[in-house]
Amino acid sequence: MELSDWEAVSMDVEQWNLTIKRLEDLLVFNAVVSSKMPGRTTSDVSPLSVSSIVEGGIGILSEVLARWTCQNEVPLHVFLPSHQSDYNESQNTEFSEEKEKDSVSHISGLLEKLRHRFPYSLDPDILLSNCSWEYAVLWSRDIEVVENLSKAIYYLGLIQNGILTHGIAMMIYDMFISKKFMAAAALLQKVQFRIYMYR
């Protein structure tokens, strides 16, 4: 092999190529979280920047995608095609209008590209655990909407990794559920004490 057969590669060019690829990945990710599901008008998920990824760390992509998924109530089969849902909610929604079907298929295509670009960050178990956490957060903000807690438990049950399931379940219990139980128990004690005092 002669010296003329070798291609000249400089570190600067390779760094630029890597940076361009990362920016393209970020562009696809922001295209997904900027899109809206049919029937949804608001979402407080803001697109990511390079600095927010650096500050947020490795898991920020899965967290933001899970937040977008929960706020837009994206059906499970759209963002994880390998998981067919039997949950009796909008997961099985038939999108009647052609425009809605096009929108959903467009989002599905973007999510498929995203899975190829971020195979580890968008691992199904990681994404399901973040969705479960996000639904628990939504429930803690408004405990009257018990459906959010039901979804959190449902998504938790879909996680294949038992250790991850146990860890997320313990975190949800410690952060949200135990506080509600303790408040209810304290209220019952007060009521019981007052009933006892007035006898």
PDB file of C-alpha atoms in Angstrom:
ATOM      1  CA  MET A   1       0.000   0.000   0.000  1.00  0.00           C
ATOM      2  CA  GLU A   2       1.418   3.335  -1.038  1.00  0.00           C
ATOM      3  CA  LEU A   3       1.375   6.511   0.931  1.00  0.00           C
ATOM      4  CA  SER A   4      -0.903   8.164  -1.644  1.00  0.00           C
ATOM      5  CA  ASP A   5      -3.638   5.569  -0.888  1.00  0.00           C
ATOM      6  CA  TRP A   6      -4.051   6.872   2.659  1.00  0.00           C
ATOM      7  CA  GLU A   7      -6.618   9.534   3.361  1.00  0.00           C
ATOM      8  CA  ALA A   8      -5.379  12.525   5.309  1.00  0.00           C
ATOM      9  CA  VAL A   9      -7.394  12.976   8.498  1.00  0.00           C
ATOM     10  CA  SER A  10      -6.905  15.762  10.945  1.00  0.00           C
ATOM     11  CA  MET A  11      -8.203  15.851  14.507  1.00  0.00           C
ATOM     12  CA  ASP A  12      -9.953  19.152  13.868  1.00  0.00           C
ATOM     13  CA  VAL A  13     -12.008  17.722  11.002  1.00  0.00           C
ATOM     14  CA  GLU A  14     -12.982  14.683  13.076  1.00  0.00           C
ATOM     15  CA  GLN A  15     -13.980  16.895  16.003  1.00  0.00           C
ATOM     16  CA  TRP A  16     -16.127  19.016  13.686  1.00  0.00           C
ATOM     17  CA  ASN A  17     -17.757  15.910  12.191  1.00  0.00           C
ATOM     18  CA  LEU A  18     -18.540  14.603  15.683  1.00  0.00           C
ATOM     19  CA  THR A  19     -19.950  17.970  16.748  1.00  0.00           C
ATOM     20  CA  ILE A  20     -22.131  18.176  13.627  1.00  0.00           C
ATOM     21  CA  LYS A  21     -23.479  14.658  14.268  1.00  0.00           C
ATOM     22  CA  ARG A  22     -24.307  15.566  17.871  1.00  0.00           C
ATOM     23  CA  LEU A  23     -26.100  18.716  16.747  1.00  0.00           C
ATOM     24  CA  GLU A  24     -28.095  16.684  14.210  1.00  0.00           C
ATOM     25  CA  ASP A  25     -29.074  14.271  17.000  1.00  0.00           C
ATOM     26  CA  LEU A  26     -30.150  17.206  19.139  1.00  0.00           C
ATOM     27  CA  LEU A  27     -32.159  18.642  16.243  1.00  0.00           C
ATOM     28  CA  VAL A  28     -34.129  15.391  15.875  1.00  0.00           C
ATOM     29  CA  PHE A  29     -34.705  15.256  19.642  1.00  0.00           C
ATOM     30  CA  ASN A  30     -35.978  18.843  19.727  1.00  0.00           C
ATOM     31  CA  ALA A  31     -38.234  18.131  16.740  1.00  0.00           C
ATOM     32  CA  VAL A  32     -39.900  15.383  18.790  1.00  0.00           C
ATOM     33  CA  VAL A  33     -40.394  17.377  22.011  1.00  0.00           C
ATOM     34  CA  SER A  34     -41.611  20.411  20.052  1.00  0.00           C
ATOM     35  CA  SER A  35     -44.329  18.435  18.289  1.00  0.00           C
ATOM     36  CA  LYS A  36     -47.792  18.008  19.775  1.00  0.00           C
ATOM     37  CA  MET A  37     -50.090  15.035  19.772  1.00  0.00           C
ATOM     38  CA  PRO A  38     -53.542  15.557  18.231  1.00  0.00           C
ATOM     39  CA  GLY A  39     -55.908  17.140  20.712  1.00  0.00           C
ATOM     40  CA  ARG A  40     -53.133  18.527  22.925  1.00  0.00           C
ATOM     41  CA  THR A  41     -52.532  22.260  23.023  1.00  0.00           C
ATOM     42  CA  THR A  42     -50.032  22.877  25.820  1.00  0.00           C
ATOM     43  CA  SER A  43     -46.767  21.371  26.957  1.00  0.00           C
ATOM     44  CA  ASP A  44     -44.172  22.929  29.212  1.00  0.00           C
ATOM     45  CA  VAL A  45     -41.326  20.798  27.863  1.00  0.00           C
ATOM     46  CA  SER A  46     -38.778  23.147  26.360  1.00  0.00           C
ATOM     47  CA  PRO A  47     -36.305  22.020  23.698  1.00  0.00           C
ATOM     48  CA  LEU A  48     -32.844  21.061  24.890  1.00  0.00           C
ATOM     49  CA  SER A  49     -29.646  22.915  24.172  1.00  0.00           C
ATOM     50  CA  VAL A  50     -26.095  21.592  24.254  1.00  0.00           C
ATOM     51  CA  SER A  51     -25.467  23.336  27.577  1.00  0.00           C
ATOM     52  CA  SER A  52     -28.629  21.837  29.161  1.00  0.00           C
ATOM     53  CA  ILE A  53     -27.471  18.350  28.125  1.00  0.00           C
ATOM     54  CA  VAL A  54     -24.031  18.970  29.609  1.00  0.00           C
ATOM     55  CA  GLU A  55     -25.590  20.266  32.853  1.00  0.00           C
ATOM     56  CA  GLY A  56     -28.281  17.551  33.026  1.00  0.00           C
ATOM     57  CA  GLY A  57     -26.015  14.592  32.379  1.00  0.00           C
ATOM     58  CA  ILE A  58     -26.616  11.342  30.556  1.00  0.00           C
ATOM     59  CA  GLY A  59     -30.191  10.739  31.704  1.00  0.00           C
ATOM     60  CA  ILE A  60     -31.590  14.137  30.701  1.00  0.00           C
ATOM     61  CA  LEU A  61     -32.756  12.898  27.276  1.00  0.00           C
ATOM     62  CA  SER A  62     -34.875  10.110  28.727  1.00  0.00           C
ATOM     63  CA  GLU A  63     -36.258  12.402  31.446  1.00  0.00           C
ATOM     64  CA  VAL A  64     -37.304  15.110  29.001  1.00  0.00           C
ATOM     65  CA  LEU A  65     -38.809  12.609  26.547  1.00  0.00           C
ATOM     66  CA  ALA A  66     -40.751  10.945  29.388  1.00  0.00           C
ATOM     67  CA  ARG A  67     -42.058  14.333  30.558  1.00  0.00           C
ATOM     68  CA  TRP A  68     -43.157  15.160  27.003  1.00  0.00           C
ATOM     69  CA  THR A  69     -44.756  11.718  26.660  1.00  0.00           C
ATOM     70  CA  CYS A  70     -46.765  12.063  29.880  1.00  0.00           C
ATOM     71  CA  GLN A  71     -47.868  15.648  29.303  1.00  0.00           C
ATOM     72  CA  ASN A  72     -49.032  14.876  25.781  1.00  0.00           C
ATOM     73  CA  GLU A  73     -50.486  11.497  26.792  1.00  0.00           C
ATOM     74  CA  VAL A  74     -48.658   9.779  23.956  1.00  0.00           C
ATOM     75  CA  PRO A  75     -50.022   6.247  23.510  1.00  0.00           C
ATOM     76  CA  LEU A  76     -47.582   3.565  24.614  1.00  0.00           C
ATOM     77  CA  HIS A  77     -47.513   1.870  21.208  1.00  0.00           C
ATOM     78  CA  VAL A  78     -46.372   5.143  19.608  1.00  0.00           C
ATOM     79  CA  PHE A  79     -43.240   5.725  21.676  1.00  0.00           C
ATOM     80  CA  LEU A  80     -42.467   2.051  22.423  1.00  0.00           C
ATOM     81  CA  PRO A  81     -43.750  -0.066  19.524  1.00  0.00           C
ATOM     82  CA  SER A  82     -42.579  -3.303  21.192  1.00  0.00           C
ATOM     83  CA  HIS A  83     -45.031  -2.691  24.082  1.00  0.00           C
ATOM     84  CA  GLN A  84     -48.672  -3.110  23.158  1.00  0.00           C
ATOM     85  CA  SER A  85     -50.834  -1.565  25.835  1.00  0.00           C
ATOM     86  CA  ASP A  86     -53.953  -3.048  27.329  1.00  0.00           C
ATOM     87  CA  TYR A  87     -54.473  -0.017  29.535  1.00  0.00           C
ATOM     88  CA  ASN A  88     -58.042   1.252  29.042  1.00  0.00           C
ATOM     89  CA  GLU A  89     -57.315   4.849  28.250  1.00  0.00           C
ATOM     90  CA  SER A  90     -56.200   6.851  25.273  1.00  0.00           C
ATOM     91  CA  GLN A  91     -53.533   4.209  24.615  1.00  0.00           C
ATOM     92  CA  ASN A  92     -56.025   2.443  22.355  1.00  0.00           C
ATOM     93  CA  THR A  93     -57.419   5.602  20.855  1.00  0.00           C
ATOM     94  CA  GLU A  94     -58.365   5.338  17.221  1.00  0.00           C
ATOM     95  CA  PHE A  95     -57.247   8.481  15.468  1.00  0.00           C
ATOM     96  CA  SER A  96     -60.192   9.156  13.237  1.00  0.00           C
ATOM     97  CA  GLU A  97     -59.138  12.085  11.127  1.00  0.00           C
ATOM     98  CA  GLU A  98     -56.508  11.754   8.428  1.00  0.00           C
ATOM     99  CA  LYS A  99     -54.640  14.752   9.801  1.00  0.00           C
ATOM    100  CA  GLU A 100     -54.390  13.100  13.240  1.00  0.00           C
ATOM    101  CA  LYS A 101     -53.134   9.858  11.700  1.00  0.00           C
ATOM    102  CA  ASP A 102     -50.494  11.781   9.749  1.00  0.00           C
ATOM    103  CA  SER A 103     -49.414  13.610  12.887  1.00  0.00           C
ATOM    104  CA  VAL A 104     -49.100  10.391  14.883  1.00  0.00           C
ATOM    105  CA  SER A 105     -47.196   8.622  12.100  1.00  0.00           C
ATOM    106  CA  HIS A 106     -44.872  11.643  11.786  1.00  0.00           C
ATOM    107  CA  ILE A 107     -44.155  11.541  15.537  1.00  0.00           C
ATOM    108  CA  SER A 108     -43.657   7.752  15.364  1.00  0.00           C
ATOM    109  CA  GLY A 109     -41.120   8.219  12.574  1.00  0.00           C
ATOM    110  CA  LEU A 110     -39.236  10.862  14.560  1.00  0.00           C
ATOM    111  CA  LEU A 111     -39.218   8.631  17.637  1.00  0.00           C
ATOM    112  CA  GLU A 112     -37.862   5.738  15.574  1.00  0.00           C
ATOM    113  CA  LYS A 113     -35.002   7.953  14.348  1.00  0.00           C
ATOM    114  CA  LEU A 114     -34.413   9.032  17.928  1.00  0.00           C
ATOM    115  CA  ARG A 115     -34.149   5.420  19.124  1.00  0.00           C
ATOM    116  CA  HIS A 116     -31.436   4.759  16.523  1.00  0.00           C
ATOM    117  CA  ARG A 117     -29.510   7.863  17.540  1.00  0.00           C
ATOM    118  CA  PHE A 118     -29.786   7.328  21.315  1.00  0.00           C
ATOM    119  CA  PRO A 119     -30.054   3.547  21.853  1.00  0.00           C
ATOM    120  CA  TYR A 120     -28.923   3.600  25.500  1.00  0.00           C
ATOM    121  CA  SER A 121     -30.652   6.763  26.690  1.00  0.00           C
ATOM    122  CA  LEU A 122     -33.961   5.598  25.199  1.00  0.00           C
ATOM    123  CA  ASP A 123     -33.779   2.017  26.420  1.00  0.00           C
ATOM    124  CA  PRO A 124     -37.375   0.843  27.022  1.00  0.00           C
ATOM    125  CA  ASP A 125     -36.833   0.156  30.735  1.00  0.00           C
ATOM    126  CA  ILE A 126     -35.237   3.565  31.308  1.00  0.00           C
ATOM    127  CA  LEU A 127     -38.009   5.323  29.400  1.00  0.00           C
ATOM    128  CA  LEU A 128     -40.762   3.395  31.209  1.00  0.00           C
ATOM    129  CA  SER A 129     -39.231   4.138  34.613  1.00  0.00           C
ATOM    130  CA  ASN A 130     -39.034   7.851  33.806  1.00  0.00           C
ATOM    131  CA  CYS A 131     -42.647   7.804  32.568  1.00  0.00           C
ATOM    132  CA  SER A 132     -43.717   6.116  35.784  1.00  0.00           C
ATOM    133  CA  TRP A 133     -41.895   8.788  37.784  1.00  0.00           C
ATOM    134  CA  GLU A 134     -43.430  11.622  35.735  1.00  0.00           C
ATOM    135  CA  TYR A 135     -46.958  10.269  36.261  1.00  0.00           C
ATOM    136  CA  ALA A 136     -46.245  10.038  39.998  1.00  0.00           C
ATOM    137  CA  VAL A 137     -45.101  13.679  39.946  1.00  0.00           C
ATOM    138  CA  LEU A 138     -48.293  14.679  38.124  1.00  0.00           C
ATOM    139  CA  TRP A 139     -50.347  12.792  40.724  1.00  0.00           C
ATOM    140  CA  SER A 140     -48.548  14.500  43.619  1.00  0.00           C
ATOM    141  CA  ARG A 141     -49.435  17.897  42.145  1.00  0.00           C
ATOM    142  CA  ASP A 142     -53.122  16.994  41.987  1.00  0.00           C
ATOM    143  CA  ILE A 143     -54.014  13.955  44.092  1.00  0.00           C
ATOM    144  CA  GLU A 144     -57.632  14.140  42.976  1.00  0.00           C
ATOM    145  CA  VAL A 145     -56.556  12.780  39.567  1.00  0.00           C
ATOM    146  CA  VAL A 146     -55.990   9.192  40.695  1.00  0.00           C
ATOM    147  CA  GLU A 147     -55.613   8.101  37.076  1.00  0.00           C
ATOM    148  CA  ASN A 148     -52.065   9.527  37.091  1.00  0.00           C
ATOM    149  CA  LEU A 149     -51.113   7.267  40.003  1.00  0.00           C
ATOM    150  CA  SER A 150     -52.756   4.358  38.214  1.00  0.00           C
ATOM    151  CA  LYS A 151     -50.670   5.087  35.096  1.00  0.00           C
ATOM    152  CA  ALA A 152     -47.507   5.357  37.197  1.00  0.00           C
ATOM    153  CA  ILE A 153     -48.141   1.888  38.636  1.00  0.00           C
ATOM    154  CA  TYR A 154     -49.074   0.488  35.217  1.00  0.00           C
ATOM    155  CA  TYR A 155     -45.868   1.761  33.595  1.00  0.00           C
ATOM    156  CA  LEU A 156     -43.885   0.494  36.570  1.00  0.00           C
ATOM    157  CA  GLY A 157     -45.273  -2.975  35.937  1.00  0.00           C
ATOM    158  CA  LEU A 158     -44.026  -2.939  32.330  1.00  0.00           C
ATOM    159  CA  ILE A 159     -40.358  -2.573  33.328  1.00  0.00           C
ATOM    160  CA  GLN A 160     -38.467  -5.813  32.678  1.00  0.00           C
ATOM    161  CA  ASN A 161     -35.588  -5.202  35.107  1.00  0.00           C
ATOM    162  CA  GLY A 162     -36.752  -6.213  38.589  1.00  0.00           C
ATOM    163  CA  ILE A 163     -34.075  -4.223  40.425  1.00  0.00           C
ATOM    164  CA  LEU A 164     -34.983  -1.057  38.532  1.00  0.00           C
ATOM    165  CA  THR A 165     -38.692  -1.679  39.199  1.00  0.00           C
ATOM    166  CA  HIS A 166     -38.065  -2.097  42.918  1.00  0.00           C
ATOM    167  CA  GLY A 167     -35.879   1.020  43.080  1.00  0.00           C
ATOM    168  CA  ILE A 168     -38.369   3.248  41.258  1.00  0.00           C
ATOM    169  CA  ALA A 169     -41.269   1.857  43.325  1.00  0.00           C
ATOM    170  CA  MET A 170     -39.405   2.642  46.557  1.00  0.00           C
ATOM    171  CA  MET A 171     -38.583   6.158  45.357  1.00  0.00           C
ATOM    172  CA  ILE A 172     -42.203   6.826  44.382  1.00  0.00           C
ATOM    173  CA  TYR A 173     -43.413   5.488  47.720  1.00  0.00           C
ATOM    174  CA  ASP A 174     -40.880   7.503  49.752  1.00  0.00           C
ATOM    175  CA  MET A 175     -41.310  10.737  47.821  1.00  0.00           C
ATOM    176  CA  PHE A 176     -45.057  10.828  47.269  1.00  0.00           C
ATOM    177  CA  ILE A 177     -47.216   8.079  48.744  1.00  0.00           C
ATOM    178  CA  SER A 178     -45.781   7.753  52.259  1.00  0.00           C
ATOM    179  CA  LYS A 179     -46.235  11.484  52.907  1.00  0.00           C
ATOM    180  CA  LYS A 180     -49.915  11.242  51.971  1.00  0.00           C
ATOM    181  CA  PHE A 181     -50.380   8.218  54.242  1.00  0.00           C
ATOM    182  CA  MET A 182     -48.625   9.968  57.126  1.00  0.00           C
ATOM    183  CA  ALA A 183     -50.831  13.052  56.690  1.00  0.00           C
ATOM    184  CA  ALA A 184     -53.954  10.870  56.616  1.00  0.00           C
ATOM    185  CA  ALA A 185     -52.820   8.973  59.731  1.00  0.00           C
ATOM    186  CA  ALA A 186     -52.125  12.253  61.586  1.00  0.00           C
ATOM    187  CA  LEU A 187     -55.578  13.529  60.618  1.00  0.00           C
ATOM    188  CA  LEU A 188     -57.210  10.324  61.857  1.00  0.00           C
ATOM    189  CA  GLN A 189     -55.356  10.601  65.156  1.00  0.00           C
ATOM    190  CA  LYS A 190     -56.550  14.180  65.624  1.00  0.00           C
ATOM    191  CA  VAL A 191     -60.143  13.222  64.840  1.00  0.00           C
ATOM    192  CA  GLN A 192     -59.958  10.220  67.148  1.00  0.00           C
ATOM    193  CA  PHE A 193     -58.470  12.364  69.954  1.00  0.00           C
ATOM    194  CA  ARG A 194     -61.246  14.949  69.600  1.00  0.00           C
ATOM    195  CA  ILE A 195     -63.944  12.265  69.630  1.00  0.00           C
ATOM    196  CA  TYR A 196     -62.370  10.814  72.782  1.00  0.00           C
ATOM    197  CA  MET A 197     -62.186  14.249  74.454  1.00  0.00           C
ATOM    198  CA  TYR A 198     -65.849  15.070  73.808  1.00  0.00           C
ATOM    199  CA  ARG A 199     -67.184  11.806  75.218  1.00  0.00           C
TER     200      ARG A 199
END
